[in-house]
GROMACS .gro file of C-alpha atoms in nm:
model
  264
    1MET     CA    1   0.000   0.000   0.000
    2LYS     CA    2   0.134   0.341  -0.092
    3ARG     CA    3   0.031   0.664   0.063
    4THR     CA    4   0.070   0.969  -0.152
    5ALA     CA    5   0.161   1.310  -0.037
    6PHE     CA    6   0.026   1.605  -0.210
    7ALA     CA    7   0.189   1.931  -0.143
    8ALA     CA    8  -0.026   2.233  -0.110
    9ALA     CA    9   0.263   2.411  -0.266
   10GLY     CA   10   0.445   2.691  -0.110
   11LEU     CA   11   0.251   2.633   0.209
   12GLY     CA   12   0.488   2.396   0.378
   13LEU     CA   13   0.182   2.175   0.402
   14ALA     CA   14   0.210   1.811   0.301
   15LEU     CA   15  -0.117   1.620   0.307
   16LEU     CA   16  -0.174   1.253   0.244
   17LEU     CA   17  -0.451   1.190  -0.005
   18THR     CA   18  -0.512   0.820  -0.040
   19ALA     CA   19  -0.600   0.659  -0.368
   20CYS     CA   20  -0.620   0.326  -0.537
   21GLY     CA   21  -0.365   0.121  -0.721
   22SER     CA   22  -0.080   0.044  -0.484
   23ASP     CA   23   0.190  -0.211  -0.550
   24ASP     CA   24   0.034  -0.460  -0.312
   25GLY     CA   25  -0.309  -0.416  -0.467
   26ASN     CA   26  -0.467  -0.286  -0.153
   27SER     CA   27  -0.446   0.048  -0.320
   28SER     CA   28  -0.339   0.375  -0.226
   29ASP     CA   29  -0.314   0.737  -0.173
   30THR     CA   30  -0.228   1.041  -0.368
   31ALA     CA   31   0.134   1.104  -0.421
   32GLY     CA   32   0.356   0.829  -0.329
   33SER     CA   33   0.499   0.743   0.010
   34THR     CA   34   0.523   0.421   0.208
   35SER     CA   35   0.261   0.185   0.335
   36SER     CA   36   0.123   0.319   0.657
   37SER     CA   37  -0.225   0.355   0.793
   38SER     CA   38  -0.150   0.684   0.963
   39MET     CA   39  -0.220   1.028   0.821
   40TRP     CA   40  -0.048   1.348   0.915
   41THR     CA   41  -0.051   1.717   0.854
   42THR     CA   42   0.128   2.019   0.988
   43PRO     CA   43  -0.065   2.280   1.187
   44GLU     CA   44  -0.306   2.488   0.987
   45ALA     CA   45  -0.156   2.777   0.794
   46PRO     CA   46  -0.319   3.117   0.744
   47LYS     CA   47  -0.560   3.166   0.458
   48ILE     CA   48  -0.380   3.148   0.125
   49ASP     CA   49  -0.399   3.398  -0.160
   50LEU     CA   50  -0.473   3.163  -0.449
   51SER     CA   51  -0.460   3.442  -0.706
   52GLN     CA   52  -0.082   3.406  -0.722
   53TYR     CA   53  -0.110   3.049  -0.853
   54PRO     CA   54  -0.198   2.946  -1.210
   55ALA     CA   55  -0.524   2.784  -1.313
   56LEU     CA   56  -0.538   2.438  -1.461
   57PRO     CA   57  -0.414   2.439  -1.823
   58ALA     CA   58  -0.672   2.432  -2.098
   59PRO     CA   59  -0.738   2.075  -2.215
   60SER     CA   60  -0.649   1.969  -2.567
   61ALA     CA   61  -0.923   1.846  -2.797
   62PRO     CA   62  -0.934   1.465  -2.829
   63ALA     CA   63  -0.708   1.342  -3.108
   64ALA     CA   64  -0.950   1.064  -3.209
   65PRO     CA   65  -1.312   0.966  -3.147
   66THR     CA   66  -1.201   0.660  -2.948
   67VAL     CA   67  -0.896   0.544  -2.754
   68ASP     CA   68  -0.778   0.211  -2.620
   69CYS     CA   69  -0.719   0.202  -2.245
   70THR     CA   70  -0.511  -0.043  -2.044
   71TYR     CA   71  -0.597  -0.152  -1.692
   72PRO     CA   72  -0.314  -0.376  -1.566
   73ALA     CA   73  -0.362  -0.578  -1.250
   74ALA     CA   74  -0.251  -0.419  -0.923
   75GLY     CA   75  -0.307  -0.660  -0.636
   76ALA     CA   76  -0.627  -0.767  -0.465
   77ALA     CA   77  -0.948  -0.570  -0.508
   78ALA     CA   78  -1.113  -0.421  -0.201
   79LYS     CA   79  -1.447  -0.541  -0.341
   80ASP     CA   80  -1.509  -0.805  -0.604
   81VAL     CA   81  -1.513  -0.634  -0.942
   82GLN     CA   82  -1.404  -0.686  -1.302
   83PRO     CA   83  -1.176  -0.446  -1.493
   84PRO     CA   84  -1.350  -0.245  -1.763
   85ASN     CA   85  -1.330  -0.318  -2.133
   86GLY     CA   86  -1.057  -0.090  -2.264
   87THR     CA   87  -1.111  -0.124  -2.639
   88GLY     CA   88  -1.263   0.159  -2.842
   89VAL     CA   89  -1.341   0.385  -2.547
   90SER     CA   90  -1.529   0.698  -2.653
   91THR     CA   91  -1.374   1.043  -2.614
   92ALA     CA   92  -1.703   1.222  -2.689
   93GLY     CA   93  -1.948   1.385  -2.455
   94THR     CA   94  -2.021   1.355  -2.087
   95VAL     CA   95  -2.184   1.104  -1.857
   96GLY     CA   96  -2.364   1.168  -1.529
   97VAL     CA   97  -2.311   0.972  -1.210
   98ALA     CA   98  -2.549   1.032  -0.919
   99LEU     CA   99  -2.426   0.956  -0.568
  100THR     CA  100  -2.688   0.911  -0.297
  101THR     CA  101  -2.542   0.966   0.050
  102GLY     CA  102  -2.683   0.995   0.400
  103GLN     CA  103  -2.583   1.360   0.396
  104GLY     CA  104  -2.754   1.441   0.068
  105PRO     CA  105  -2.717   1.386  -0.307
  106ILE     CA  106  -2.394   1.449  -0.497
  107GLY     CA  107  -2.425   1.465  -0.874
  108MET     CA  108  -2.118   1.438  -1.094
  109THR     CA  109  -2.078   1.513  -1.465
  110LEU     CA  110  -1.783   1.318  -1.604
  111ASP     CA  111  -1.601   1.440  -1.917
  112ARG     CA  112  -1.494   1.169  -2.162
  113GLY     CA  113  -1.301   1.420  -2.372
  114GLU     CA  114  -1.062   1.509  -2.090
  115ALA     CA  115  -1.024   1.168  -1.926
  116PRO     CA  116  -1.179   0.887  -2.132
  117CYS     CA  117  -1.000   0.599  -1.958
  118SER     CA  118  -1.075   0.733  -1.610
  119VAL     CA  119  -1.440   0.796  -1.693
  120ASN     CA  120  -1.465   0.450  -1.850
  121SER     CA  121  -1.337   0.299  -1.526
  122ILE     CA  122  -1.570   0.498  -1.301
  123VAL     CA  123  -1.872   0.410  -1.516
  124SER     CA  124  -1.776   0.041  -1.513
  125LEU     CA  125  -1.729   0.038  -1.136
  126THR     CA  126  -2.058   0.223  -1.088
  127GLU     CA  127  -2.249  -0.021  -1.306
  128GLN     CA  128  -2.102  -0.312  -1.108
  129GLY     CA  129  -2.217  -0.162  -0.776
  130TYR     CA  130  -1.860  -0.112  -0.655
  131PHE     CA  131  -1.933   0.223  -0.487
  132ASP     CA  132  -2.261   0.117  -0.326
  133ASN     CA  133  -2.258   0.115   0.057
  134THR     CA  134  -1.904   0.253   0.075
  135PRO     CA  135  -1.771   0.532   0.297
  136CYS     CA  136  -1.610   0.861   0.208
  137HIS     CA  137  -1.323   0.808   0.445
  138ARG     CA  138  -1.136   1.137   0.442
  139ILE     CA  139  -1.196   1.510   0.444
  140SER     CA  140  -0.956   1.802   0.440
  141THR     CA  141  -1.054   2.152   0.548
  142ALA     CA  142  -0.693   2.276   0.557
  143PRO     CA  143  -0.599   2.606   0.390
  144GLY     CA  144  -0.533   2.532   0.024
  145LEU     CA  145  -0.698   2.190   0.025
  146GLY     CA  146  -1.072   2.148   0.067
  147MET     CA  147  -1.187   1.805  -0.046
  148LEU     CA  148  -1.382   1.492   0.045
  149GLN     CA  149  -1.227   1.160  -0.061
  150CYS     CA  150  -1.432   0.853  -0.149
  151GLY     CA  151  -1.409   0.533  -0.351
  152ASP     CA  152  -1.239   0.286  -0.114
  153PRO     CA  153  -1.485   0.015  -0.007
  154SER     CA  154  -1.256  -0.080   0.282
  155GLY     CA  155  -1.281   0.269   0.430
  156ARG     CA  156  -0.913   0.256   0.526
  157GLY     CA  157  -0.776   0.467   0.244
  158ASN     CA  158  -0.571   0.187   0.089
  159GLY     CA  159  -0.836  -0.002  -0.107
  160GLY     CA  160  -0.872  -0.020  -0.482
  161PRO     CA  161  -1.028  -0.222  -0.765
  162GLY     CA  162  -0.735  -0.456  -0.830
  163TYR     CA  163  -0.612  -0.266  -1.135
  164ARG     CA  164  -0.455   0.067  -1.215
  165TYR     CA  165  -0.430   0.302  -1.511
  166ALA     CA  166  -0.246   0.605  -1.640
  167ASN     CA  167  -0.297   0.972  -1.563
  168GLU     CA  168  -0.487   1.185  -1.812
  169TYR     CA  169  -0.574   1.557  -1.805
  170PRO     CA  170  -0.407   1.777  -1.679
  171THR     CA  171  -0.089   1.565  -1.650
  172ASN     CA  172  -0.097   1.493  -2.024
  173GLN     CA  173  -0.073   1.864  -2.102
  174PHE     CA  174   0.291   1.863  -1.988
  175ALA     CA  175   0.603   1.690  -2.118
  176ALA     CA  176   0.703   1.393  -1.902
  177ASN     CA  177   0.993   1.572  -1.733
  178ASP     CA  178   0.850   1.922  -1.731
  179PRO     CA  179   0.944   2.095  -1.402
  180ALA     CA  180   0.599   2.255  -1.407
  181LEU     CA  181   0.457   1.921  -1.293
  182ASN     CA  182   0.611   1.998  -0.954
  183ASN     CA  183   0.441   2.336  -0.928
  184PRO     CA  184   0.092   2.379  -0.786
  185VAL     CA  185  -0.208   2.489  -0.984
  186VAL     CA  186  -0.558   2.570  -0.865
  187TYR     CA  187  -0.808   2.284  -0.881
  188PRO     CA  188  -1.129   2.487  -0.859
  189ARG     CA  189  -1.428   2.429  -0.637
  190GLY     CA  190  -1.657   2.179  -0.805
  191THR     CA  191  -1.382   1.957  -0.947
  192VAL     CA  192  -1.391   1.576  -0.936
  193ALA     CA  193  -1.041   1.425  -0.960
  194MET     CA  194  -0.872   1.090  -0.910
  195ALA     CA  195  -0.659   1.021  -0.604
  196ASN     CA  196  -0.349   0.812  -0.664
  197ALA     CA  197  -0.032   0.668  -0.513
  198GLY     CA  198   0.189   0.845  -0.766
  199VAL     CA  199   0.156   0.922  -1.133
  200ASP     CA  200  -0.016   0.647  -1.337
  201THR     CA  201  -0.148   0.458  -1.033
  202ASN     CA  202  -0.514   0.558  -1.054
  203GLY     CA  203  -0.773   0.315  -0.923
  204SER     CA  204  -1.117   0.372  -0.772
  205GLN     CA  205  -1.057   0.651  -0.520
  206PHE     CA  206  -1.162   1.002  -0.616
  207PHE     CA  207  -1.191   1.333  -0.440
  208LEU     CA  208  -1.454   1.606  -0.451
  209VAL     CA  209  -1.320   1.960  -0.428
  210PHE     CA  210  -1.544   2.198  -0.231
  211GLU     CA  211  -1.290   2.481  -0.196
  212ASP     CA  212  -1.037   2.602  -0.452
  213SER     CA  213  -0.732   2.385  -0.382
  214LEU     CA  214  -0.361   2.389  -0.462
  215LEU     CA  215  -0.220   2.069  -0.606
  216GLN     CA  216   0.050   1.966  -0.847
  217PRO     CA  217  -0.113   1.880  -1.183
  218ASN     CA  218  -0.071   1.508  -1.117
  219TYR     CA  219  -0.432   1.430  -1.029
  220THR     CA  220  -0.657   1.343  -1.321
  221VAL     CA  221  -0.961   1.568  -1.351
  222VAL     CA  222  -1.262   1.361  -1.446
  223GLY     CA  223  -1.547   1.607  -1.417
  224THR     CA  224  -1.751   1.850  -1.214
  225ILE     CA  225  -1.992   1.849  -0.920
  226SER     CA  226  -2.354   1.965  -0.940
  227ASP     CA  227  -2.474   2.268  -0.741
  228GLU     CA  228  -2.684   2.032  -0.530
  229GLY     CA  229  -2.375   1.820  -0.469
  230LEU     CA  230  -2.173   2.124  -0.364
  231ALA     CA  231  -2.444   2.212  -0.113
  232THR     CA  232  -2.413   1.862   0.031
  233LEU     CA  233  -2.034   1.895   0.047
  234ASP     CA  234  -2.059   2.235   0.216
  235LYS     CA  235  -2.280   2.078   0.482
  236ILE     CA  236  -2.029   1.795   0.536
  237ALA     CA  237  -1.738   2.040   0.549
  238ALA     CA  238  -1.917   2.264   0.799
  239ALA     CA  239  -1.942   1.969   1.039
  240GLY     CA  240  -1.564   1.939   1.011
  241VAL     CA  241  -1.306   1.672   1.084
  242ASP     CA  242  -1.346   1.429   1.372
  243GLY     CA  243  -1.016   1.560   1.515
  244SER     CA  244  -0.876   1.225   1.622
  245THR     CA  245  -0.581   1.251   1.383
  246ALA     CA  246  -0.545   1.617   1.291
  247PRO     CA  247  -0.767   1.923   1.326
  248SER     CA  248  -0.816   1.973   0.954
  249ASP     CA  249  -0.750   1.636   0.790
  250GLY     CA  250  -0.907   1.303   0.877
  251ALA     CA  251  -1.242   1.127   0.884
  252PRO     CA  252  -1.550   1.348   0.848
  253THR     CA  253  -1.723   1.430   1.176
  254ASP     CA  254  -2.053   1.337   1.012
  255THR     CA  255  -2.026   0.991   0.861
  256VAL     CA  256  -2.058   0.999   0.483
  257THR     CA  257  -2.166   0.677   0.314
  258ILE     CA  258  -2.244   0.639  -0.056
  259ALA     CA  259  -2.564   0.435  -0.039
  260THR     CA  260  -2.590   0.407  -0.416
  261ALA     CA  261  -2.403   0.528  -0.723
  262LYS     CA  262  -2.594   0.527  -1.050
  263VAL     CA  263  -2.505   0.622  -1.405
  264ALA     CA  264  -2.749   0.900  -1.486
   0.00000   0.00000   0.00000
């Protein structure tokens, strides 16, 4: 299991955002550290002026109407599921996914043009019931990182679907060794993005951004959150973090469980 550290750049703030797709198959986190069940954060920093940081780069238009995606095995799945078909995946249009939670509905609009392989995976997992009755195990209300993380049926932050796949937008807008990949950009409020254990280790975990957040452009953006969903997230965020691990990063005070996920 890998735990990834995202840096809310320039803040001296390193936060662990777990994702799927670790080397041992029990999945992951967001940026690549060692296997540990603990989470940590430094004390909260003052409010950050995000205007000094760049926005996400503009996405390129799809080069073809379809792409072929690969989903290599990555250890045991947290919940029994089959990898998606990766042949002839569409790059056109959007698809809706509706999350029903005990705290309220969260609607997502996923963009095939920006992240066809990621959207293909989420749709496949949704149709197989993978996200049903699963917790959103982590919330951050720290300056520069406001998000709720979901998608691990184990609820431990290290669970995934038993496969992994490559990063897409915005990572693919940069050359592989571009130093800009180490610099933060603003992931705006309303973004849905994939958590990971390092570049190209995406699995089933995703995070829902409810405050403009600073992250390196190494987290695949898959879509946007509905206004109704943002209202639900604001309610969850207002209740805060349970405080057992850190004052601004940990399990939500109010338990958040995805009762059902449906392709709209």
